[in-house]
Coordinates of C-alpha atoms (C1' of nucleotides) in Angstrom, one line a residue:
Chain I
M1 CA -5.4 10.5 15.2
S2 CA -8.1 10.5 17.4
S3 CA -11.3 8.2 16.1
T4 CA -13.2 11.0 15.7
E5 CA -11.2 13.0 14.0
P6 CA -13.3 13.8 10.7
S7 CA -10.4 13.0 8.2
A8 CA -10.7 9.3 9.9
S9 CA -11.9 7.2 6.6
E10 CA -15.6 6.4 5.7
Q11 CA -14.7 2.8 7.5
H12 CA -13.2 3.7 10.5
Q13 CA -15.8 6.2 11.3
I14 CA -18.6 3.4 10.7
R15 CA -16.8 1.5 13.2
V16 CA -17.2 4.5 15.3
Q17 CA -20.7 4.5 14.9
K18 CA -21.6 1.1 15.8
L19 CA -19.5 1.7 19.1
Q20 CA -21.1 3.9 20.2
E21 CA -24.0 1.4 19.5
L22 CA -22.9 -1.5 21.3
R23 CA -21.9 0.8 24.3
E24 CA -26.0 2.4 24.3
M25 CA -27.7 -1.3 24.5
G26 CA -25.2 -2.0 27.4
I27 CA -22.7 -4.7 25.9
I28 CA -19.1 -3.7 27.0
P29 CA -17.1 -4.0 23.8
Y30 CA -14.1 -3.9 25.5
P31 CA -14.5 -6.8 28.1
Y32 CA -11.9 -8.5 30.7
S33 CA -11.2 -11.8 29.9
F34 CA -12.4 -15.0 28.3
D35 CA -11.5 -18.3 29.3
T36 CA -10.6 -20.5 26.1
T37 CA -10.4 -24.5 26.2
H38 CA -8.8 -25.3 23.1
T39 CA -6.8 -23.6 20.3
S40 CA -8.2 -23.6 16.6
K41 CA -5.6 -26.0 15.9
Q42 CA -6.1 -28.3 18.8
I43 CA -9.6 -28.5 17.5
L44 CA -8.9 -29.4 14.4
E45 CA -6.1 -31.8 15.1
N46 CA -8.5 -33.6 17.5
E47 CA -11.2 -35.6 16.0
D48 CA -12.7 -37.1 19.2
L49 CA -14.4 -33.2 20.2
V50 CA -16.5 -34.0 16.8
K51 CA -19.8 -34.4 17.9
Q52 CA -21.4 -37.9 17.2
D53 CA -24.4 -38.5 15.0
D54 CA -26.4 -40.3 17.9
Q55 CA -25.2 -37.6 20.0
D56 CA -27.4 -34.7 21.4
A57 CA -25.5 -31.4 21.2
E58 CA -25.6 -30.7 24.8
D59 CA -23.6 -34.1 25.1
A60 CA -21.3 -33.1 22.8
P61 CA -17.6 -31.7 24.1
Q62 CA -18.1 -28.6 24.4
V63 CA -14.9 -26.0 23.4
A64 CA -14.2 -22.2 23.7
V65 CA -12.4 -20.9 21.3
A66 CA -11.1 -16.9 20.5
G67 CA -9.8 -14.8 18.0
R68 CA -10.2 -12.4 15.0
I69 CA -12.9 -12.9 12.3
M70 CA -11.2 -13.1 9.0
T71 CA -13.6 -13.5 7.4
R72 CA -17.7 -14.0 7.0
R73 CA -19.9 -15.4 5.0
I74 CA -23.8 -14.6 5.9
M75 CA -26.7 -16.5 4.4
G76 CA -29.4 -14.6 6.4
K77 CA -30.6 -16.8 9.5
S78 CA -27.1 -18.3 9.5
T79 CA -23.5 -17.4 9.1
F80 CA -20.1 -18.8 9.1
F81 CA -17.1 -17.0 9.5
N82 CA -13.5 -17.6 9.8
L83 CA -11.8 -16.9 13.6
Q84 CA -7.8 -16.8 13.2
D85 CA -6.0 -17.5 16.9
S86 CA -2.3 -17.7 17.8
D87 CA -2.7 -21.3 16.2
G88 CA -4.5 -21.0 12.9
T89 CA -7.8 -20.5 11.9
I90 CA -11.1 -22.1 12.3
Q91 CA -14.5 -22.3 11.0
V92 CA -17.5 -21.0 13.0
Y93 CA -20.9 -21.1 12.3
I94 CA -23.6 -19.5 14.0
R95 CA -27.4 -19.4 13.8
R96 CA -30.2 -16.8 14.9
D97 CA -32.3 -19.5 16.7
D98 CA -29.1 -20.8 18.6
V99 CA -27.6 -17.4 19.7
G100 CA -30.6 -15.0 20.6
Q101 CA -32.5 -12.6 17.5
E102 CA -30.8 -9.5 18.5
N103 CA -27.4 -10.7 19.6
Y104 CA -27.6 -12.5 15.6
N105 CA -29.7 -9.8 13.6
T106 CA -27.7 -6.8 15.9
V107 CA -24.4 -7.6 17.4
F108 CA -23.5 -10.1 15.0
K109 CA -24.4 -9.3 12.2
K110 CA -24.6 -4.8 12.6
L111 CA -22.2 -4.1 14.5
T112 CA -19.6 -6.7 14.5
D113 CA -17.1 -6.7 11.6
I114 CA -13.9 -8.0 10.2
G115 CA -11.1 -8.0 12.5
D116 CA -13.2 -8.1 15.4
I117 CA -11.7 -9.8 18.1
V118 CA -14.6 -12.3 19.6
G119 CA -15.3 -15.7 21.9
I120 CA -16.8 -18.9 21.1
K121 CA -18.3 -21.5 23.1
G122 CA -20.0 -24.5 21.2
H123 CA -19.2 -27.8 20.1
V124 CA -17.6 -29.4 17.0
F125 CA -19.2 -30.5 13.8
I126 CA -18.1 -31.4 10.6
T127 CA -19.8 -29.5 7.6
G128 CA -21.0 -30.8 4.0
T129 CA -18.2 -30.1 2.3
G130 CA -16.1 -31.4 4.8
E131 CA -15.0 -28.6 7.3
T132 CA -14.0 -29.3 11.1
T133 CA -16.2 -26.5 12.1
V134 CA -17.7 -25.1 16.1
Y135 CA -21.1 -25.1 15.9
A136 CA -22.1 -21.2 18.5
N137 CA -23.7 -21.4 20.9
E138 CA -22.7 -18.6 22.6
F139 CA -20.9 -15.5 21.0
V140 CA -19.0 -12.4 22.7
L141 CA -17.1 -9.6 21.7
L142 CA -13.7 -9.1 22.7
S143 CA -12.4 -6.0 21.6
K144 CA -14.3 -3.8 18.4
S145 CA -11.9 -3.6 16.0
L146 CA -11.7 0.3 14.5
R147 CA -9.9 -0.2 11.3
P148 CA -10.6 -2.5 8.4
I149 CA -7.9 -4.8 8.5
P150 CA -6.6 -6.0 4.7
I151 CA -8.2 -8.7 3.3
P152 CA -6.7 -11.7 1.4
K153 CA -9.0 -14.2 -0.3
E154 CA -6.9 -18.1 -0.7
V155 CA -8.0 -20.5 -3.1
E156 CA -6.9 -23.6 -3.7
T157 CA -6.9 -24.3 -7.4
E158 CA -7.7 -27.9 -8.9
E159 CA -3.4 -28.6 -8.5
G160 CA -3.7 -27.6 -4.6
E161 CA -1.8 -24.5 -5.0
T162 CA -2.9 -21.9 -2.9
K163 CA -3.2 -18.7 -4.4
V164 CA -4.0 -15.1 -2.9
Y165 CA -5.5 -12.7 -3.5
D166 CA -5.4 -9.3 -2.8
A167 CA -2.4 -9.5 -0.5
F168 CA -1.4 -7.4 1.8
S169 CA 2.4 -7.0 -0.1
D170 CA 3.3 -3.1 0.5
K171 CA 6.6 -4.4 1.8
E172 CA 6.7 -0.2 3.1
Q173 CA 3.4 -1.0 5.2
R174 CA 3.8 -4.2 6.2
Y175 CA 7.4 -3.3 8.0
R176 CA 5.4 -0.1 9.4
Q177 CA 2.8 -1.7 10.9
R178 CA 3.9 -5.1 11.6
Y179 CA 1.0 -5.7 13.6
L180 CA -0.7 -6.1 10.8
D181 CA 1.3 -8.0 8.8
L182 CA 1.6 -10.4 11.4
I183 CA -2.9 -10.6 11.3
V184 CA -2.4 -10.6 7.3
N185 CA -0.1 -12.8 6.2
P186 CA 0.5 -16.3 8.5
D187 CA 4.2 -16.6 6.9
V188 CA 5.5 -14.1 8.7
R189 CA 4.1 -15.4 12.1
D190 CA 6.4 -18.6 11.0
V191 CA 9.5 -16.6 10.4
F192 CA 9.6 -15.2 13.6
Q193 CA 8.6 -18.4 15.4
Q194 CA 11.6 -20.0 14.1
R195 CA 14.0 -17.4 14.8
S196 CA 12.8 -17.8 18.5
E197 CA 12.8 -21.1 18.4
M198 CA 16.9 -20.9 17.1
V199 CA 17.7 -19.0 19.7
Q200 CA 16.2 -21.4 22.4
A201 CA 18.1 -23.8 20.7
M202 CA 21.5 -22.4 20.6
R203 CA 20.3 -21.2 24.9
N204 CA 19.6 -24.6 25.3
F205 CA 23.2 -25.9 23.1
M206 CA 25.1 -23.5 25.5
N207 CA 23.5 -23.9 28.7
D208 CA 24.0 -27.9 28.5
K209 CA 28.0 -27.1 28.0
G210 CA 27.6 -25.4 31.5
Y211 CA 28.0 -22.1 30.0
L212 CA 26.9 -19.0 31.3
E213 CA 24.1 -16.6 30.0
V214 CA 25.0 -13.3 31.1
E215 CA 24.1 -9.3 30.8
T216 CA 26.3 -6.6 30.4
P217 CA 26.3 -2.7 29.8
I218 CA 24.8 -1.7 26.2
L219 CA 25.4 2.1 27.5
Q220 CA 29.4 2.3 27.8
P221 CA 32.1 5.1 28.1
I222 CA 34.6 3.6 25.5
Y223 CA 32.9 1.3 22.9
G224 CA 35.1 -1.6 21.7
G225 CA 35.1 -4.8 20.0
A226 CA 34.5 -4.4 16.4
S227 CA 36.0 -1.8 13.8
A228 CA 32.3 0.1 14.1
R229 CA 31.2 4.3 13.9
P230 CA 29.2 4.6 17.2
F231 CA 26.1 6.2 18.5
V232 CA 26.6 8.3 21.1
T233 CA 24.3 9.6 23.8
H234 CA 24.9 11.5 27.1
H235 CA 23.8 10.6 30.9
N236 CA 22.5 13.9 32.4
T237 CA 23.4 13.7 36.0
L238 CA 26.5 12.5 35.1
D239 CA 26.9 14.5 32.8
M240 CA 28.9 12.3 30.1
K241 CA 29.6 11.0 26.8
L242 CA 28.1 8.0 26.6
Y243 CA 28.0 5.2 23.5
L244 CA 25.5 2.4 22.9
R245 CA 27.7 -0.9 22.5
I246 CA 29.1 -1.7 19.2
A247 CA 30.1 -5.3 20.5
N248 CA 30.3 -7.0 24.1
E249 CA 33.6 -8.7 23.7
L250 CA 35.4 -6.7 25.8
Y251 CA 33.2 -6.9 28.6
L252 CA 32.8 -10.6 28.6
K253 CA 36.4 -11.3 28.5
R254 CA 36.9 -9.0 31.7
L255 CA 34.5 -11.8 32.8
I256 CA 36.6 -14.6 32.0
V257 CA 39.7 -12.7 33.6
G258 CA 37.0 -13.0 36.6
G259 CA 37.1 -16.3 36.6
Y260 CA 34.2 -17.8 34.8
D261 CA 35.2 -21.0 32.6
G262 CA 32.8 -20.1 29.9
V263 CA 29.9 -17.2 29.2
Y264 CA 27.8 -15.9 27.0
E265 CA 25.7 -12.7 25.9
F266 CA 23.0 -12.5 23.0
S267 CA 23.2 -8.6 23.0
K268 CA 21.4 -6.1 20.7
D269 CA 24.6 -4.0 19.0
F270 CA 24.6 -0.9 17.6
R271 CA 26.3 0.5 14.9
N272 CA 25.9 4.0 13.5
E273 CA 26.3 2.4 9.5
G274 CA 24.3 2.3 6.3
L275 CA 21.0 0.1 5.8
S276 CA 20.7 -2.5 3.5
R277 CA 19.7 -5.3 2.9
F278 CA 22.1 -7.1 5.3
H279 CA 23.1 -4.0 7.4
N280 CA 20.1 -2.6 10.1
P281 CA 21.7 0.1 12.5
E282 CA 20.5 -2.1 15.5
F283 CA 21.2 -6.3 15.2
T284 CA 22.1 -8.9 17.6
Q285 CA 24.9 -11.0 17.6
V286 CA 25.3 -13.6 20.2
E287 CA 28.9 -13.2 21.6
L288 CA 30.8 -16.7 23.7
Y289 CA 34.3 -16.9 25.0
V290 CA 35.2 -20.0 26.7
A291 CA 38.1 -20.7 28.4
Y292 CA 41.5 -22.9 27.8
K293 CA 40.4 -23.6 24.5
D294 CA 41.8 -22.2 20.7
Y295 CA 40.0 -20.9 17.0
N296 CA 40.2 -24.8 16.8
W297 CA 38.1 -26.2 19.5
M298 CA 35.5 -23.0 18.6
M299 CA 35.4 -24.0 14.8
D300 CA 34.1 -28.0 16.1
F301 CA 31.9 -26.3 18.3
V302 CA 30.0 -23.4 15.7
E303 CA 29.5 -26.9 13.6
A304 CA 27.9 -28.8 16.7
M305 CA 26.1 -25.5 17.2
V306 CA 24.6 -24.6 13.9
E307 CA 24.1 -28.5 12.6
H308 CA 22.5 -29.2 15.8
V309 CA 20.2 -25.4 15.4
A310 CA 19.4 -26.5 11.5
K311 CA 18.1 -30.4 12.7
K312 CA 16.0 -28.6 15.8
L313 CA 14.4 -26.4 13.1
H314 CA 14.2 -28.5 9.5
G315 CA 14.3 -31.9 11.2
S316 CA 17.6 -32.7 9.0
T317 CA 20.7 -30.7 8.2
T318 CA 19.7 -29.2 5.3
V319 CA 18.3 -26.0 4.6
Q320 CA 16.6 -24.6 1.4
V321 CA 18.2 -21.2 0.8
G322 CA 17.3 -19.2 -2.3
K323 CA 18.0 -21.7 -5.4
H324 CA 20.3 -23.4 -2.6
E325 CA 20.5 -26.3 -0.8
I326 CA 22.4 -25.8 2.2
D327 CA 24.0 -29.1 3.9
F328 CA 25.1 -27.7 7.6
S329 CA 26.0 -31.8 8.6
R330 CA 29.5 -31.3 9.6
P331 CA 32.7 -31.3 9.2
W332 CA 32.6 -28.2 7.1
P333 CA 35.8 -27.2 4.9
R334 CA 38.5 -25.4 6.8
I335 CA 40.4 -23.4 4.7
P336 CA 43.2 -20.9 5.1
M337 CA 42.4 -17.5 3.9
F338 CA 45.3 -17.0 1.5
E339 CA 44.7 -20.5 0.2
A340 CA 40.9 -19.4 -0.5
I341 CA 42.3 -16.3 -2.4
E342 CA 44.6 -17.9 -4.6
E343 CA 42.4 -21.0 -5.4
A344 CA 39.9 -18.1 -7.0
T345 CA 42.5 -15.6 -8.2
G346 CA 45.5 -18.0 -8.9
K347 CA 47.0 -15.0 -6.9
D348 CA 49.2 -16.5 -3.8
L349 CA 49.6 -13.3 -1.6
Y350 CA 50.5 -14.4 1.4
G351 CA 53.6 -12.5 3.0
K352 CA 53.6 -9.7 -0.1
N353 CA 54.4 -5.6 0.7
L354 CA 51.4 -3.1 0.0
S355 CA 52.7 -2.2 -3.2
T356 CA 52.1 -5.7 -4.9
L357 CA 48.5 -5.9 -2.8
K358 CA 47.5 -3.3 -4.4
E359 CA 48.7 -3.9 -7.6
A360 CA 46.9 -7.4 -7.6
A361 CA 43.6 -5.5 -6.7
H362 CA 44.1 -3.3 -9.8
E363 CA 44.8 -6.3 -12.0
L364 CA 41.4 -7.9 -10.0
G365 CA 39.2 -4.7 -10.8
I366 CA 39.2 -4.0 -7.3
E367 CA 39.1 -0.1 -6.7
L368 CA 40.4 1.0 -2.9
E369 CA 40.9 4.1 -1.7
G370 CA 44.4 5.6 -1.3
S371 CA 44.2 5.0 2.5
A372 CA 43.9 1.5 1.7
G373 CA 46.7 -0.4 4.4
K374 CA 47.5 -4.1 4.0
G375 CA 45.1 -5.7 5.7
K376 CA 41.9 -3.9 4.5
I377 CA 43.2 -4.6 0.7
I378 CA 43.5 -8.7 1.5
D379 CA 39.3 -7.9 2.9
E380 CA 38.6 -6.3 -0.1
I381 CA 40.1 -9.0 -2.1
F382 CA 38.6 -11.7 -0.3
G383 CA 35.0 -10.0 0.1
E384 CA 35.2 -9.8 -4.1
C385 CA 36.5 -13.0 -4.9
V386 CA 36.2 -15.6 -3.0
E387 CA 33.1 -15.0 -0.2
P388 CA 30.1 -14.6 -2.5
N389 CA 31.2 -18.1 -3.8
L390 CA 31.1 -19.7 -0.5
I391 CA 27.7 -20.9 -0.6
Q392 CA 28.2 -24.2 2.0
P393 CA 29.1 -23.2 5.0
T394 CA 33.0 -22.8 5.2
F395 CA 35.5 -21.6 7.9
I396 CA 37.8 -19.6 6.1
T397 CA 41.1 -19.4 8.7
D398 CA 44.3 -17.2 10.1
Y399 CA 43.5 -13.4 8.8
P400 CA 46.6 -11.1 8.2
I401 CA 47.3 -9.5 11.7
E402 CA 46.6 -5.8 10.7
M403 CA 42.4 -6.8 10.4
S404 CA 42.7 -8.2 13.9
P405 CA 43.3 -6.3 16.8
L406 CA 41.7 -8.3 19.0
A407 CA 43.0 -12.2 18.2
K408 CA 46.3 -13.7 19.1
K409 CA 49.1 -14.0 17.0
H410 CA 49.4 -17.6 15.1
R411 CA 50.9 -19.8 16.8
T412 CA 53.4 -20.9 13.5
K413 CA 52.6 -18.3 10.7
E414 CA 54.2 -15.2 10.6
G415 CA 51.8 -11.7 10.0
L416 CA 48.8 -13.9 10.6
V417 CA 45.9 -14.5 13.8
E418 CA 44.2 -17.4 15.1
R419 CA 41.4 -15.8 13.1
F420 CA 38.3 -17.3 11.5
E421 CA 35.2 -17.0 10.2
C422 CA 32.3 -18.8 8.5
I423 CA 31.1 -18.2 5.3
C424 CA 27.7 -19.2 4.3
N425 CA 25.0 -18.5 1.7
G426 CA 28.6 -15.5 0.3
K427 CA 27.8 -14.2 3.9
E428 CA 29.9 -14.2 7.1
I429 CA 27.4 -15.7 10.0
A430 CA 30.0 -16.3 12.1
N431 CA 33.5 -14.5 13.5
A432 CA 35.9 -15.6 16.0
F433 CA 39.5 -16.4 17.3
S434 CA 41.5 -17.6 19.9
E435 CA 41.8 -14.4 22.1
L436 CA 44.5 -11.9 22.4
N437 CA 45.4 -12.9 26.2
D438 CA 49.1 -11.2 26.2
P439 CA 48.5 -7.6 27.9
Q440 CA 51.6 -6.3 26.0
D441 CA 50.9 -7.6 22.8
Q442 CA 47.2 -6.2 23.2
R443 CA 48.5 -2.9 24.2
E444 CA 50.8 -2.5 20.9
R445 CA 47.8 -3.6 19.2
F446 CA 45.7 -0.7 20.7
E447 CA 48.0 1.8 20.2
A448 CA 48.2 1.1 16.3
Q449 CA 44.8 1.1 16.3
A450 CA 44.7 4.6 17.6
K451 CA 47.1 6.0 14.9
L452 CA 45.2 4.5 12.2
R453 CA 42.2 6.7 14.6
S454 CA 43.9 9.3 14.6
A455 CA 45.0 8.8 10.8
G456 CA 41.4 9.5 10.3
D457 CA 40.1 6.0 10.1
E458 CA 36.4 6.8 12.2
E459 CA 36.4 2.6 12.7
A460 CA 39.4 2.4 14.7
M461 CA 39.3 1.0 17.9
T462 CA 40.0 2.9 20.7
I463 CA 42.6 1.9 23.7
D464 CA 40.8 0.8 26.5
E465 CA 42.9 0.8 30.0
D466 CA 40.5 -0.9 32.3
F467 CA 40.5 -3.7 30.3
L468 CA 44.0 -3.9 29.6
R469 CA 44.4 -3.6 33.4
A470 CA 42.4 -6.8 33.8
L471 CA 44.3 -8.6 31.5
E472 CA 47.3 -7.7 33.2
Y473 CA 46.1 -9.6 36.4
G474 CA 46.2 -12.6 33.6
M475 CA 43.7 -13.8 31.7
P476 CA 43.5 -17.6 30.6
P477 CA 43.7 -18.8 26.8
T478 CA 40.0 -18.2 25.3
A479 CA 38.3 -18.8 22.2
G480 CA 36.1 -16.5 21.5
L481 CA 33.1 -16.3 19.4
G482 CA 30.8 -13.9 17.3
I483 CA 27.1 -15.3 15.4
G484 CA 25.0 -12.5 13.5
I485 CA 21.5 -13.8 14.9
D486 CA 19.9 -11.8 12.0
R487 CA 22.3 -13.3 9.7
L488 CA 21.7 -16.8 10.6
S489 CA 18.0 -16.0 10.8
M490 CA 17.8 -15.0 7.6
I491 CA 19.6 -18.5 6.6
M492 CA 17.1 -20.4 8.5
T493 CA 14.0 -18.7 7.5
D494 CA 14.8 -18.6 3.7
S495 CA 14.6 -14.9 4.2
D496 CA 16.1 -12.1 1.9
S497 CA 16.2 -9.2 3.4
I498 CA 16.9 -8.6 7.5
R499 CA 13.9 -6.8 7.7
D500 CA 12.3 -9.9 7.3
V501 CA 13.7 -11.3 10.5
L502 CA 13.4 -8.6 13.1
F503 CA 9.6 -7.1 13.6
F504 CA 10.2 -3.6 13.5
P505 CA 13.5 -2.6 11.2
Q506 CA 14.7 1.0 11.1
M507 CA 13.0 3.0 8.7
K508 CA 12.2 6.8 8.4
P509 CA 9.6 8.3 9.9
E510 CA 6.4 8.7 8.5
G511 CA 5.7 11.2 6.4
G512 CA 9.2 12.8 6.2
K513 CA 10.1 15.1 9.5
Chain X
rG1 C1' 25.5 9.0 -0.7
rA2 C1' 24.7 7.8 -6.1
rG3 C1' 21.7 5.3 -9.7
rU4 C1' 17.0 2.4 -11.7
rC5 C1' 11.2 2.4 -10.9
rG6 C1' 7.2 3.0 -7.8
rG7 C1' 3.4 6.1 -4.3
rU8 C1' -4.4 6.4 -7.4
rA9 C1' -10.5 3.9 -2.6
rG10 C1' -9.7 0.3 4.0
rC11 C1' -6.3 -3.8 0.4
rU12 C1' -4.6 -5.2 -4.3
rC13 C1' -4.4 -2.8 -8.9
rA14 C1' -6.2 -0.2 -13.7
rG15 C1' -6.4 4.5 -16.3
rC16 C1' -4.4 5.5 -23.7
rU17 C1' -2.6 11.7 -26.6
rG18 C1' -4.0 16.6 -21.3
rG19 C1' -10.8 16.8 -21.2
rC20 C1' -16.4 14.8 -15.6
rA21 C1' -11.4 9.2 -11.1
rG22 C1' -12.3 3.2 -12.3
rA23 C1' -12.4 -2.4 -11.4
rG24 C1' -12.6 -6.4 -7.5
rC25 C1' -12.7 -7.9 -2.8
rA26 C1' -14.0 -4.9 1.9
rA27 C1' -17.8 -0.9 3.9
rC28 C1' -23.8 0.7 3.8
rG29 C1' -29.1 -1.4 2.4
rC30 C1' -32.1 -5.2 1.1
rC31 C1' -32.9 -11.1 0.2
rC32 C1' -30.9 -15.6 1.8
rU33 C1' -30.9 -21.7 7.9
rU34 C1' -24.1 -26.4 6.3
rU35 C1' -21.2 -21.8 3.4
rU36 C1' -16.3 -21.2 2.2
rA37 C1' -13.1 -16.2 -3.4
rA38 C1' -20.7 -17.8 -0.7
rG39 C1' -24.7 -16.1 -4.2
rG40 C1' -28.1 -12.0 -5.4
rC41 C1' -30.4 -6.7 -6.1
rG42 C1' -28.4 -1.5 -4.9
rU43 C1' -25.5 2.6 -3.1
rG44 C1' -22.1 5.6 -1.0
rG45 C1' -16.5 5.9 -0.6
rG46 C1' -10.8 9.8 -3.4
rU47 C1' -5.9 16.1 -0.8
rC48 C1' -4.0 11.0 -7.5
rG49 C1' 2.6 11.1 -1.8
rU50 C1' 3.5 17.1 -0.4
rG51 C1' 4.5 22.1 -2.8
rG52 C1' 5.0 25.0 -6.8
rG53 C1' 5.3 25.7 -12.5
rU54 C1' 2.9 25.2 -18.0
rU55 C1' -2.0 24.7 -19.9
rC56 C1' -9.1 27.3 -20.8
rG57 C1' -7.9 22.7 -18.2
rA58 C1' -2.9 18.4 -15.0
rU59 C1' -3.8 11.2 -11.8
rC60 C1' -1.2 12.1 -16.5
rC61 C1' 3.8 17.2 -18.9
rC62 C1' 8.2 20.1 -16.4
rC63 C1' 10.6 21.3 -11.5
rA64 C1' 11.4 20.6 -6.5
rC65 C1' 10.4 18.0 -2.2
rC66 C1' 9.0 13.5 1.1
rC67 C1' 8.7 8.2 2.0
rG68 C1' 9.9 3.1 -0.1
rA69 C1' 11.4 -1.3 -3.5
rC70 C1' 15.8 -2.7 -5.7
rU71 C1' 21.2 -2.1 -7.1
rC72 C1' 25.9 -0.2 -6.1
rA73 C1' 28.9 1.9 -2.2
rC74 C1' 30.5 1.5 3.6
rC75 C1' 29.2 -2.4 7.3
rA76 C1' 27.9 -7.5 10.3

RNA sequence: GAGUCGGUAGCUCAGCUGGCAGAGCAACGCCCUUUUAAGGCGUGGGUCGUGGGUUCGAUCCCCACCCGACUCACCA
């Protein structure tokens, strides 16, 4: 919408008019820079900046801050307003007699609005009510805002609790206009700050071990590494079909073949599936592959890294998530999948045939598609009867081979692979295995997948000949891991929807198609 | 994909059995030089999600559609 469009709101039109008046006065409403000396937080935390009683204003330490005007309390010839910057909010006091009649009456009082970005220079003092405040002797407009921002009001009750009035709370608008959400809801900024710190902590943890951060293709001619339906796109010049990756596993393992001992990648993956509180079409995983290790080693690693992350973010191994206090301190329980199922249902399903499994599922009240194989049924039973009850971080180990075409056969247990998932708060947050490096076995697994595929399973994997060729050159024994960054962020920030840990979650277009 | 609930001013929300569309904050005008949900007096602001229908008359009733939240299903 153009700013002059007649449908613009009254308030929008008034601001456009103000912008015009400012230009006519020779004021540049969008200047090029402003040098700050402090952030709001730095001023609030540094008592030495406050002007002493026996000090003249000019002799007091000078500060320069910049930010967005959030509230305004005009009292004739002087005004208090709150300036919000990336660190928080600080109060500013400005008087006509200090900044000049025209500057104060016309530029500030008449032509400046809540939402405008301004720069302030002055000294720091403490008001009669005890609030640290910047006393402005210079005021400059840095960006004129044309749209009114939502203005929540915060009040402290007598019990010291903060009550918010008129919160900007409509979830649709908050997701669609995340910039507004960030301006108005400081908690949102904290969530994303924590997410960033979490990724940083993981990256540092892996770098300290000497693993190499790498990048692999997002556009792939053959997608693989997971069971999911892909997004399809097309390359014009090459005139070929390309897929957005659903995982980066097969590329990272090629790099292990190439001789790296440890590689990892934080990767955006894309899966053409439904949306939910836990699913966004694009999401982030970190995948890590370490040569000469197995899944037992990887469990130690995951425990250590996640515990490290919790301490970094919360200064403690315990994190409050909803009603639960989750304790990430090592070690975490390690329970073979069939034992976990037996414990929860009283049924020992290990080594049972298809019809027995179907019967068991039926008795547990689980509905199955007719085509469901053994692996699928066991997964359903596990997902229904066990997973939701695992609140504290727990490793579930040794999965049926049918569900894990890229994992190595278990060294002692027939029909299983050396795989674990870490379940926390009732959801999977990590998935790992001793990687299958026997090229002949891998080919057979791919062929089994191809069979499922031709039987109509759209999520089954396709055969990746180049990956098989790589394995045939020889891949060392390798432990591989994937951790869902969005899921872990949800836990670490106590968010109950994936949309709250993504800046721009997928939405349908505004106003329909 | 299915079910439930919702969409009214810039924001948060009222709106009874169908009868001129409301409040607080924000905006506009005036007063106010240590306020803080600042205060006081006054004023303006609406495609009631969209399109049909019923009716003398629809924000309200009916139908379809769009968007969202939540729950379920698939998936990580």
